[in-house]
Amino acid sequence: MVIEPEPIEAGPYTIRWWETGDADLLAEAVTLSSAHLRPWMPWFDSEPLTVEQRGELITYWRNIARSGGDEHFGVFEQARVVGAVGLHRRVDPDGVEIGYWTHVRHVRRGVATAAARALASYAFRDAALRYVEIHHDEANHLSARIPRRLGFTLCGTYEAPRCAEGQSGRECVWRVTRSEWRGGCF
């Protein structure tokens, strides 16, 4: 069983597991950001969710995380949701993938960069982990800026199903190894 981590401070942002009491804040952030996120996020097919459904989803995420699965974090500035970041165990046992999105009102303010940096450092606390990856659709130029800024290396691109309306069908894979990671600083 995984114990819920302490909140992570990343500049002005606090990164922590979502709590069921955040359901209304998350619902509002997703709703306001729908036009910005829908082109890239396949999970938008199930939107909109009610606040109650979102609370159930958060409970599900917390249970999965406690059992050693994916971890879903909210990114907060004071009491406002400014984005989300996740640690996904969908690559292989030696690595994890970081995913992120930013509230439309906070785009280009460093939210995703700070959150991905903090989560990569958090991930590397696991001594068995050899690398962290970030995947994004080739057409999503805003997402491409994050791994580049943090010193990840573009490993390549591959054909992928188009699961959201803005996707090109080409997925970029960026990677940083434990030995390369310097906290996103150069």
JSON list of C-alpha atoms in Angstrom, two decimals:
[
{"chain": "A", "resi": 1, "resn": "MET", "atom": "CA", "xyz": [0.00, 0.00, 0.00]},
{"chain": "A", "resi": 2, "resn": "VAL", "atom": "CA", "xyz": [1.27, 3.46, -0.95]},
{"chain": "A", "resi": 3, "resn": "ILE", "atom": "CA", "xyz": [0.96, 6.21, 1.64]},
{"chain": "A", "resi": 4, "resn": "GLU", "atom": "CA", "xyz": [-0.33, 9.55, 0.38]},
{"chain": "A", "resi": 5, "resn": "PRO", "atom": "CA", "xyz": [2.66, 11.86, -0.07]},
{"chain": "A", "resi": 6, "resn": "GLU", "atom": "CA", "xyz": [2.98, 15.19, 1.66]},
{"chain": "A", "resi": 7, "resn": "PRO", "atom": "CA", "xyz": [2.01, 18.12, -0.56]},
{"chain": "A", "resi": 8, "resn": "ILE", "atom": "CA", "xyz": [4.83, 19.20, -2.86]},
{"chain": "A", "resi": 9, "resn": "GLU", "atom": "CA", "xyz": [5.68, 22.89, -2.97]},
{"chain": "A", "resi": 10, "resn": "ALA", "atom": "CA", "xyz": [6.79, 24.10, -6.41]},
{"chain": "A", "resi": 11, "resn": "GLY", "atom": "CA", "xyz": [7.26, 27.85, -6.35]},
{"chain": "A", "resi": 12, "resn": "PRO", "atom": "CA", "xyz": [3.82, 29.41, -5.89]},
{"chain": "A", "resi": 13, "resn": "TYR", "atom": "CA", "xyz": [2.12, 26.05, -6.53]},
{"chain": "A", "resi": 14, "resn": "THR", "atom": "CA", "xyz": [1.11, 23.25, -4.20]},
{"chain": "A", "resi": 15, "resn": "ILE", "atom": "CA", "xyz": [0.85, 19.82, -5.78]},
{"chain": "A", "resi": 16, "resn": "ARG", "atom": "CA", "xyz": [-1.10, 17.14, -3.93]},
{"chain": "A", "resi": 17, "resn": "TRP", "atom": "CA", "xyz": [-3.33, 14.16, -4.50]},
{"chain": "A", "resi": 18, "resn": "TRP", "atom": "CA", "xyz": [-6.87, 15.19, -5.33]},
{"chain": "A", "resi": 19, "resn": "GLU", "atom": "CA", "xyz": [-9.27, 14.95, -2.39]},
{"chain": "A", "resi": 20, "resn": "THR", "atom": "CA", "xyz": [-13.02, 14.34, -2.72]},
{"chain": "A", "resi": 21, "resn": "GLY", "atom": "CA", "xyz": [-13.62, 17.85, -1.36]},
{"chain": "A", "resi": 22, "resn": "ASP", "atom": "CA", "xyz": [-11.90, 19.19, -4.51]},
{"chain": "A", "resi": 23, "resn": "ALA", "atom": "CA", "xyz": [-14.60, 17.81, -6.82]},
{"chain": "A", "resi": 24, "resn": "ASP", "atom": "CA", "xyz": [-16.34, 21.15, -7.33]},
{"chain": "A", "resi": 25, "resn": "LEU", "atom": "CA", "xyz": [-13.04, 23.00, -7.96]},
{"chain": "A", "resi": 26, "resn": "LEU", "atom": "CA", "xyz": [-11.92, 20.35, -10.44]},
{"chain": "A", "resi": 27, "resn": "ALA", "atom": "CA", "xyz": [-15.31, 20.40, -12.18]},
{"chain": "A", "resi": 28, "resn": "GLU", "atom": "CA", "xyz": [-15.13, 24.17, -12.57]},
{"chain": "A", "resi": 29, "resn": "ALA", "atom": "CA", "xyz": [-11.54, 24.08, -13.90]},
{"chain": "A", "resi": 30, "resn": "VAL", "atom": "CA", "xyz": [-12.35, 21.35, -16.44]},
{"chain": "A", "resi": 31, "resn": "THR", "atom": "CA", "xyz": [-15.54, 23.12, -17.56]},
{"chain": "A", "resi": 32, "resn": "LEU", "atom": "CA", "xyz": [-13.84, 26.50, -18.02]},
{"chain": "A", "resi": 33, "resn": "SER", "atom": "CA", "xyz": [-10.92, 24.85, -19.83]},
{"chain": "A", "resi": 34, "resn": "SER", "atom": "CA", "xyz": [-12.97, 22.55, -22.05]},
{"chain": "A", "resi": 35, "resn": "ALA", "atom": "CA", "xyz": [-12.29, 24.33, -25.37]},
{"chain": "A", "resi": 36, "resn": "HIS", "atom": "CA", "xyz": [-8.58, 24.46, -24.51]},
{"chain": "A", "resi": 37, "resn": "LEU", "atom": "CA", "xyz": [-8.31, 20.80, -23.41]},
{"chain": "A", "resi": 38, "resn": "ARG", "atom": "CA", "xyz": [-10.80, 18.93, -25.60]},
{"chain": "A", "resi": 39, "resn": "PRO", "atom": "CA", "xyz": [-8.56, 18.86, -28.73]},
{"chain": "A", "resi": 40, "resn": "TRP", "atom": "CA", "xyz": [-5.81, 16.98, -26.86]},
{"chain": "A", "resi": 41, "resn": "MET", "atom": "CA", "xyz": [-7.35, 14.99, -24.00]},
{"chain": "A", "resi": 42, "resn": "PRO", "atom": "CA", "xyz": [-9.07, 11.70, -24.86]},
{"chain": "A", "resi": 43, "resn": "TRP", "atom": "CA", "xyz": [-10.79, 11.63, -21.46]},
{"chain": "A", "resi": 44, "resn": "PHE", "atom": "CA", "xyz": [-12.94, 14.54, -22.62]},
{"chain": "A", "resi": 45, "resn": "ASP", "atom": "CA", "xyz": [-15.16, 11.98, -24.36]},
{"chain": "A", "resi": 46, "resn": "SER", "atom": "CA", "xyz": [-16.72, 11.29, -20.95]},
{"chain": "A", "resi": 47, "resn": "GLU", "atom": "CA", "xyz": [-17.28, 14.98, -20.12]},
{"chain": "A", "resi": 48, "resn": "PRO", "atom": "CA", "xyz": [-19.18, 16.66, -18.69]},
{"chain": "A", "resi": 49, "resn": "LEU", "atom": "CA", "xyz": [-19.23, 14.88, -15.34]},
{"chain": "A", "resi": 50, "resn": "THR", "atom": "CA", "xyz": [-21.39, 16.02, -12.46]},
{"chain": "A", "resi": 51, "resn": "VAL", "atom": "CA", "xyz": [-19.68, 17.12, -9.26]},
{"chain": "A", "resi": 52, "resn": "GLU", "atom": "CA", "xyz": [-20.86, 13.86, -7.68]},
{"chain": "A", "resi": 53, "resn": "GLN", "atom": "CA", "xyz": [-19.37, 11.80, -10.52]},
{"chain": "A", "resi": 54, "resn": "ARG", "atom": "CA", "xyz": [-16.13, 13.75, -10.25]},
{"chain": "A", "resi": 55, "resn": "GLY", "atom": "CA", "xyz": [-16.00, 13.02, -6.52]},
{"chain": "A", "resi": 56, "resn": "GLU", "atom": "CA", "xyz": [-16.41, 9.31, -7.31]},
{"chain": "A", "resi": 57, "resn": "LEU", "atom": "CA", "xyz": [-13.61, 9.59, -9.87]},
{"chain": "A", "resi": 58, "resn": "ILE", "atom": "CA", "xyz": [-11.33, 11.19, -7.29]},
{"chain": "A", "resi": 59, "resn": "THR", "atom": "CA", "xyz": [-12.10, 8.36, -4.85]},
{"chain": "A", "resi": 60, "resn": "TYR", "atom": "CA", "xyz": [-11.23, 5.87, -7.60]},
{"chain": "A", "resi": 61, "resn": "TRP", "atom": "CA", "xyz": [-7.94, 7.70, -8.33]},
{"chain": "A", "resi": 62, "resn": "ARG", "atom": "CA", "xyz": [-7.01, 7.68, -4.64]},
{"chain": "A", "resi": 63, "resn": "ASN", "atom": "CA", "xyz": [-7.70, 3.94, -4.35]},
{"chain": "A", "resi": 64, "resn": "ILE", "atom": "CA", "xyz": [-5.62, 3.18, -7.46]},
{"chain": "A", "resi": 65, "resn": "ALA", "atom": "CA", "xyz": [-2.74, 5.31, -6.13]},
{"chain": "A", "resi": 66, "resn": "ARG", "atom": "CA", "xyz": [-2.85, 3.63, -2.72]},
{"chain": "A", "resi": 67, "resn": "SER", "atom": "CA", "xyz": [-2.54, 0.25, -4.42]},
{"chain": "A", "resi": 68, "resn": "GLY", "atom": "CA", "xyz": [0.63, 1.35, -6.26]},
{"chain": "A", "resi": 69, "resn": "GLY", "atom": "CA", "xyz": [-1.01, 2.50, -9.51]},
{"chain": "A", "resi": 70, "resn": "ASP", "atom": "CA", "xyz": [-1.25, 5.88, -11.21]},
{"chain": "A", "resi": 71, "resn": "GLU", "atom": "CA", "xyz": [-1.16, 8.97, -9.02]},
{"chain": "A", "resi": 72, "resn": "HIS", "atom": "CA", "xyz": [-3.33, 11.99, -9.87]},
{"chain": "A", "resi": 73, "resn": "PHE", "atom": "CA", "xyz": [-2.40, 15.36, -8.40]},
{"chain": "A", "resi": 74, "resn": "GLY", "atom": "CA", "xyz": [-4.09, 18.72, -8.39]},
{"chain": "A", "resi": 75, "resn": "VAL", "atom": "CA", "xyz": [-1.96, 21.80, -8.89]},
{"chain": "A", "resi": 76, "resn": "PHE", "atom": "CA", "xyz": [-3.15, 24.65, -6.69]},
{"chain": "A", "resi": 77, "resn": "GLU", "atom": "CA", "xyz": [-2.22, 28.29, -6.32]},
{"chain": "A", "resi": 78, "resn": "GLN", "atom": "CA", "xyz": [-3.61, 29.27, -2.97]},
{"chain": "A", "resi": 79, "resn": "ALA", "atom": "CA", "xyz": [-7.05, 27.63, -3.04]},
{"chain": "A", "resi": 80, "resn": "ARG", "atom": "CA", "xyz": [-7.50, 27.74, -6.84]},
{"chain": "A", "resi": 81, "resn": "VAL", "atom": "CA", "xyz": [-7.00, 24.84, -9.24]},
{"chain": "A", "resi": 82, "resn": "VAL", "atom": "CA", "xyz": [-4.48, 25.93, -11.87]},
{"chain": "A", "resi": 83, "resn": "GLY", "atom": "CA", "xyz": [-3.88, 22.52, -13.40]},
{"chain": "A", "resi": 84, "resn": "ALA", "atom": "CA", "xyz": [-3.32, 18.84, -12.87]},
{"chain": "A", "resi": 85, "resn": "VAL", "atom": "CA", "xyz": [-0.43, 16.44, -13.20]},
{"chain": "A", "resi": 86, "resn": "GLY", "atom": "CA", "xyz": [-0.25, 12.67, -13.10]},
{"chain": "A", "resi": 87, "resn": "LEU", "atom": "CA", "xyz": [2.30, 9.94, -12.65]},
{"chain": "A", "resi": 88, "resn": "HIS", "atom": "CA", "xyz": [1.28, 7.07, -14.92]},
{"chain": "A", "resi": 89, "resn": "ARG", "atom": "CA", "xyz": [2.73, 3.58, -14.78]},
{"chain": "A", "resi": 90, "resn": "ARG", "atom": "CA", "xyz": [1.88, 2.72, -18.37]},
{"chain": "A", "resi": 91, "resn": "VAL", "atom": "CA", "xyz": [5.37, 2.46, -19.84]},
{"chain": "A", "resi": 92, "resn": "ASP", "atom": "CA", "xyz": [7.25, -0.41, -18.18]},
{"chain": "A", "resi": 93, "resn": "PRO", "atom": "CA", "xyz": [8.40, -1.30, -14.64]},
{"chain": "A", "resi": 94, "resn": "ASP", "atom": "CA", "xyz": [11.58, 0.80, -14.99]},
{"chain": "A", "resi": 95, "resn": "GLY", "atom": "CA", "xyz": [9.81, 4.03, -15.90]},
{"chain": "A", "resi": 96, "resn": "VAL", "atom": "CA", "xyz": [6.79, 6.24, -15.50]},
{"chain": "A", "resi": 97, "resn": "GLU", "atom": "CA", "xyz": [5.05, 8.80, -17.67]},
{"chain": "A", "resi": 98, "resn": "ILE", "atom": "CA", "xyz": [4.11, 12.28, -16.52]},
{"chain": "A", "resi": 99, "resn": "GLY", "atom": "CA", "xyz": [0.95, 13.81, -17.92]},
{"chain": "A", "resi": 100, "resn": "TYR", "atom": "CA", "xyz": [-0.31, 17.34, -17.28]},
{"chain": "A", "resi": 101, "resn": "TRP", "atom": "CA", "xyz": [-2.86, 19.94, -18.19]},
{"chain": "A", "resi": 102, "resn": "THR", "atom": "CA", "xyz": [-3.20, 23.61, -17.30]},
{"chain": "A", "resi": 103, "resn": "HIS", "atom": "CA", "xyz": [-6.34, 25.60, -16.52]},
{"chain": "A", "resi": 104, "resn": "VAL", "atom": "CA", "xyz": [-6.99, 27.86, -19.51]},
{"chain": "A", "resi": 105, "resn": "ARG", "atom": "CA", "xyz": [-6.66, 31.00, -17.35]},
{"chain": "A", "resi": 106, "resn": "HIS", "atom": "CA", "xyz": [-3.14, 29.97, -16.30]},
{"chain": "A", "resi": 107, "resn": "VAL", "atom": "CA", "xyz": [-1.59, 28.88, -19.61]},
{"chain": "A", "resi": 108, "resn": "ARG", "atom": "CA", "xyz": [1.95, 30.17, -20.30]},
{"chain": "A", "resi": 109, "resn": "ARG", "atom": "CA", "xyz": [2.59, 30.97, -16.64]},
{"chain": "A", "resi": 110, "resn": "GLY", "atom": "CA", "xyz": [4.89, 28.04, -15.92]},
{"chain": "A", "resi": 111, "resn": "VAL", "atom": "CA", "xyz": [2.29, 25.85, -14.20]},
{"chain": "A", "resi": 112, "resn": "ALA", "atom": "CA", "xyz": [2.92, 22.69, -16.25]},
{"chain": "A", "resi": 113, "resn": "THR", "atom": "CA", "xyz": [6.69, 23.20, -16.19]},
{"chain": "A", "resi": 114, "resn": "ALA", "atom": "CA", "xyz": [6.76, 23.59, -12.40]},
{"chain": "A", "resi": 115, "resn": "ALA", "atom": "CA", "xyz": [4.41, 20.64, -11.89]},
{"chain": "A", "resi": 116, "resn": "ALA", "atom": "CA", "xyz": [6.30, 18.31, -14.26]},
{"chain": "A", "resi": 117, "resn": "ARG", "atom": "CA", "xyz": [9.63, 19.30, -12.69]},
{"chain": "A", "resi": 118, "resn": "ALA", "atom": "CA", "xyz": [8.31, 18.59, -9.19]},
{"chain": "A", "resi": 119, "resn": "LEU", "atom": "CA", "xyz": [6.73, 15.30, -10.22]},
{"chain": "A", "resi": 120, "resn": "ALA", "atom": "CA", "xyz": [9.89, 14.07, -11.97]},
{"chain": "A", "resi": 121, "resn": "SER", "atom": "CA", "xyz": [11.87, 14.73, -8.78]},
{"chain": "A", "resi": 122, "resn": "TYR", "atom": "CA", "xyz": [9.13, 13.00, -6.77]},
{"chain": "A", "resi": 123, "resn": "ALA", "atom": "CA", "xyz": [9.21, 9.99, -9.14]},
{"chain": "A", "resi": 124, "resn": "PHE", "atom": "CA", "xyz": [12.98, 9.58, -8.86]},
{"chain": "A", "resi": 125, "resn": "ARG", "atom": "CA", "xyz": [12.65, 9.10, -5.10]},
{"chain": "A", "resi": 126, "resn": "ASP", "atom": "CA", "xyz": [11.75, 5.52, -6.10]},
{"chain": "A", "resi": 127, "resn": "ALA", "atom": "CA", "xyz": [15.19, 3.88, -6.26]},
{"chain": "A", "resi": 128, "resn": "ALA", "atom": "CA", "xyz": [13.98, 1.27, -8.76]},
{"chain": "A", "resi": 129, "resn": "LEU", "atom": "CA", "xyz": [12.93, 3.87, -11.32]},
{"chain": "A", "resi": 130, "resn": "ARG", "atom": "CA", "xyz": [15.37, 4.36, -14.22]},
{"chain": "A", "resi": 131, "resn": "TYR", "atom": "CA", "xyz": [13.56, 6.99, -16.29]},
{"chain": "A", "resi": 132, "resn": "VAL", "atom": "CA", "xyz": [10.63, 9.38, -16.61]},
{"chain": "A", "resi": 133, "resn": "GLU", "atom": "CA", "xyz": [8.85, 10.05, -19.89]},
{"chain": "A", "resi": 134, "resn": "ILE", "atom": "CA", "xyz": [6.51, 12.71, -21.22]},
{"chain": "A", "resi": 135, "resn": "HIS", "atom": "CA", "xyz": [4.32, 11.85, -24.21]},
{"chain": "A", "resi": 136, "resn": "HIS", "atom": "CA", "xyz": [2.30, 14.34, -26.26]},
{"chain": "A", "resi": 137, "resn": "ASP", "atom": "CA", "xyz": [0.73, 14.60, -29.68]},
{"chain": "A", "resi": 138, "resn": "GLU", "atom": "CA", "xyz": [3.10, 16.07, -32.25]},
{"chain": "A", "resi": 139, "resn": "ALA", "atom": "CA", "xyz": [0.63, 18.88, -33.03]},
{"chain": "A", "resi": 140, "resn": "ASN", "atom": "CA", "xyz": [0.42, 19.98, -29.38]},
{"chain": "A", "resi": 141, "resn": "HIS", "atom": "CA", "xyz": [3.20, 22.56, -29.46]},
{"chain": "A", "resi": 142, "resn": "LEU", "atom": "CA", "xyz": [2.45, 23.96, -25.99]},
{"chain": "A", "resi": 143, "resn": "SER", "atom": "CA", "xyz": [2.95, 20.53, -24.42]},
{"chain": "A", "resi": 144, "resn": "ALA", "atom": "CA", "xyz": [6.20, 20.04, -26.33]},
{"chain": "A", "resi": 145, "resn": "ARG", "atom": "CA", "xyz": [7.74, 23.04, -24.60]},
{"chain": "A", "resi": 146, "resn": "ILE", "atom": "CA", "xyz": [7.63, 21.41, -21.15]},
{"chain": "A", "resi": 147, "resn": "PRO", "atom": "CA", "xyz": [9.99, 18.43, -21.63]},
{"chain": "A", "resi": 148, "resn": "ARG", "atom": "CA", "xyz": [12.34, 20.54, -23.75]},
{"chain": "A", "resi": 149, "resn": "ARG", "atom": "CA", "xyz": [12.61, 23.13, -20.95]},
{"chain": "A", "resi": 150, "resn": "LEU", "atom": "CA", "xyz": [13.24, 20.44, -18.36]},
{"chain": "A", "resi": 151, "resn": "GLY", "atom": "CA", "xyz": [16.10, 18.77, -20.25]},
{"chain": "A", "resi": 152, "resn": "PHE", "atom": "CA", "xyz": [14.26, 15.67, -21.46]},
{"chain": "A", "resi": 153, "resn": "THR", "atom": "CA", "xyz": [15.53, 14.15, -24.72]},
{"chain": "A", "resi": 154, "resn": "LEU", "atom": "CA", "xyz": [13.17, 13.53, -27.63]},
{"chain": "A", "resi": 155, "resn": "CYS", "atom": "CA", "xyz": [13.49, 9.76, -28.18]},
{"chain": "A", "resi": 156, "resn": "GLY", "atom": "CA", "xyz": [11.29, 9.68, -31.23]},
{"chain": "A", "resi": 157, "resn": "THR", "atom": "CA", "xyz": [7.78, 9.73, -32.57]},
{"chain": "A", "resi": 158, "resn": "TYR", "atom": "CA", "xyz": [5.41, 6.93, -33.44]},
{"chain": "A", "resi": 159, "resn": "GLU", "atom": "CA", "xyz": [2.05, 6.46, -35.09]},
{"chain": "A", "resi": 160, "resn": "ALA", "atom": "CA", "xyz": [-0.76, 6.55, -32.54]},
{"chain": "A", "resi": 161, "resn": "PRO", "atom": "CA", "xyz": [-4.53, 6.40, -32.76]},
{"chain": "A", "resi": 162, "resn": "ARG", "atom": "CA", "xyz": [-6.22, 9.79, -32.95]},
{"chain": "A", "resi": 163, "resn": "CYS", "atom": "CA", "xyz": [-8.19, 9.74, -29.69]},
{"chain": "A", "resi": 164, "resn": "ALA", "atom": "CA", "xyz": [-9.08, 13.44, -29.53]},
{"chain": "A", "resi": 165, "resn": "GLU", "atom": "CA", "xyz": [-10.13, 15.92, -32.21]},
{"chain": "A", "resi": 166, "resn": "GLY", "atom": "CA", "xyz": [-6.88, 17.95, -32.34]},
{"chain": "A", "resi": 167, "resn": "GLN", "atom": "CA", "xyz": [-4.50, 15.02, -32.40]},
{"chain": "A", "resi": 168, "resn": "SER", "atom": "CA", "xyz": [-2.36, 14.38, -35.47]},
{"chain": "A", "resi": 169, "resn": "GLY", "atom": "CA", "xyz": [-1.85, 10.66, -34.90]},
{"chain": "A", "resi": 170, "resn": "ARG", "atom": "CA", "xyz": [1.86, 11.14, -34.21]},
{"chain": "A", "resi": 171, "resn": "GLU", "atom": "CA", "xyz": [2.99, 10.78, -30.60]},
{"chain": "A", "resi": 172, "resn": "CYS", "atom": "CA", "xyz": [6.28, 12.30, -29.36]},
{"chain": "A", "resi": 173, "resn": "VAL", "atom": "CA", "xyz": [8.16, 10.55, -26.57]},
{"chain": "A", "resi": 174, "resn": "TRP", "atom": "CA", "xyz": [10.57, 12.48, -24.38]},
{"chain": "A", "resi": 175, "resn": "ARG", "atom": "CA", "xyz": [12.73, 10.82, -21.72]},
{"chain": "A", "resi": 176, "resn": "VAL", "atom": "CA", "xyz": [15.10, 11.72, -18.94]},
{"chain": "A", "resi": 177, "resn": "THR", "atom": "CA", "xyz": [17.06, 9.09, -17.03]},
{"chain": "A", "resi": 178, "resn": "ARG", "atom": "CA", "xyz": [17.89, 9.15, -13.35]},
{"chain": "A", "resi": 179, "resn": "SER", "atom": "CA", "xyz": [21.55, 9.94, -14.13]},
{"chain": "A", "resi": 180, "resn": "GLU", "atom": "CA", "xyz": [20.56, 12.82, -16.44]},
{"chain": "A", "resi": 181, "resn": "TRP", "atom": "CA", "xyz": [18.02, 14.41, -14.08]},
{"chain": "A", "resi": 182, "resn": "ARG", "atom": "CA", "xyz": [19.23, 17.61, -12.47]},
{"chain": "A", "resi": 183, "resn": "GLY", "atom": "CA", "xyz": [15.89, 18.80, -11.20]},
{"chain": "A", "resi": 184, "resn": "GLY", "atom": "CA", "xyz": [15.13, 20.45, -14.51]},
{"chain": "A", "resi": 185, "resn": "CYS", "atom": "CA", "xyz": [17.99, 22.92, -13.98]},
{"chain": "A", "resi": 186, "resn": "PHE", "atom": "CA", "xyz": [20.96, 23.35, -16.30]}
]
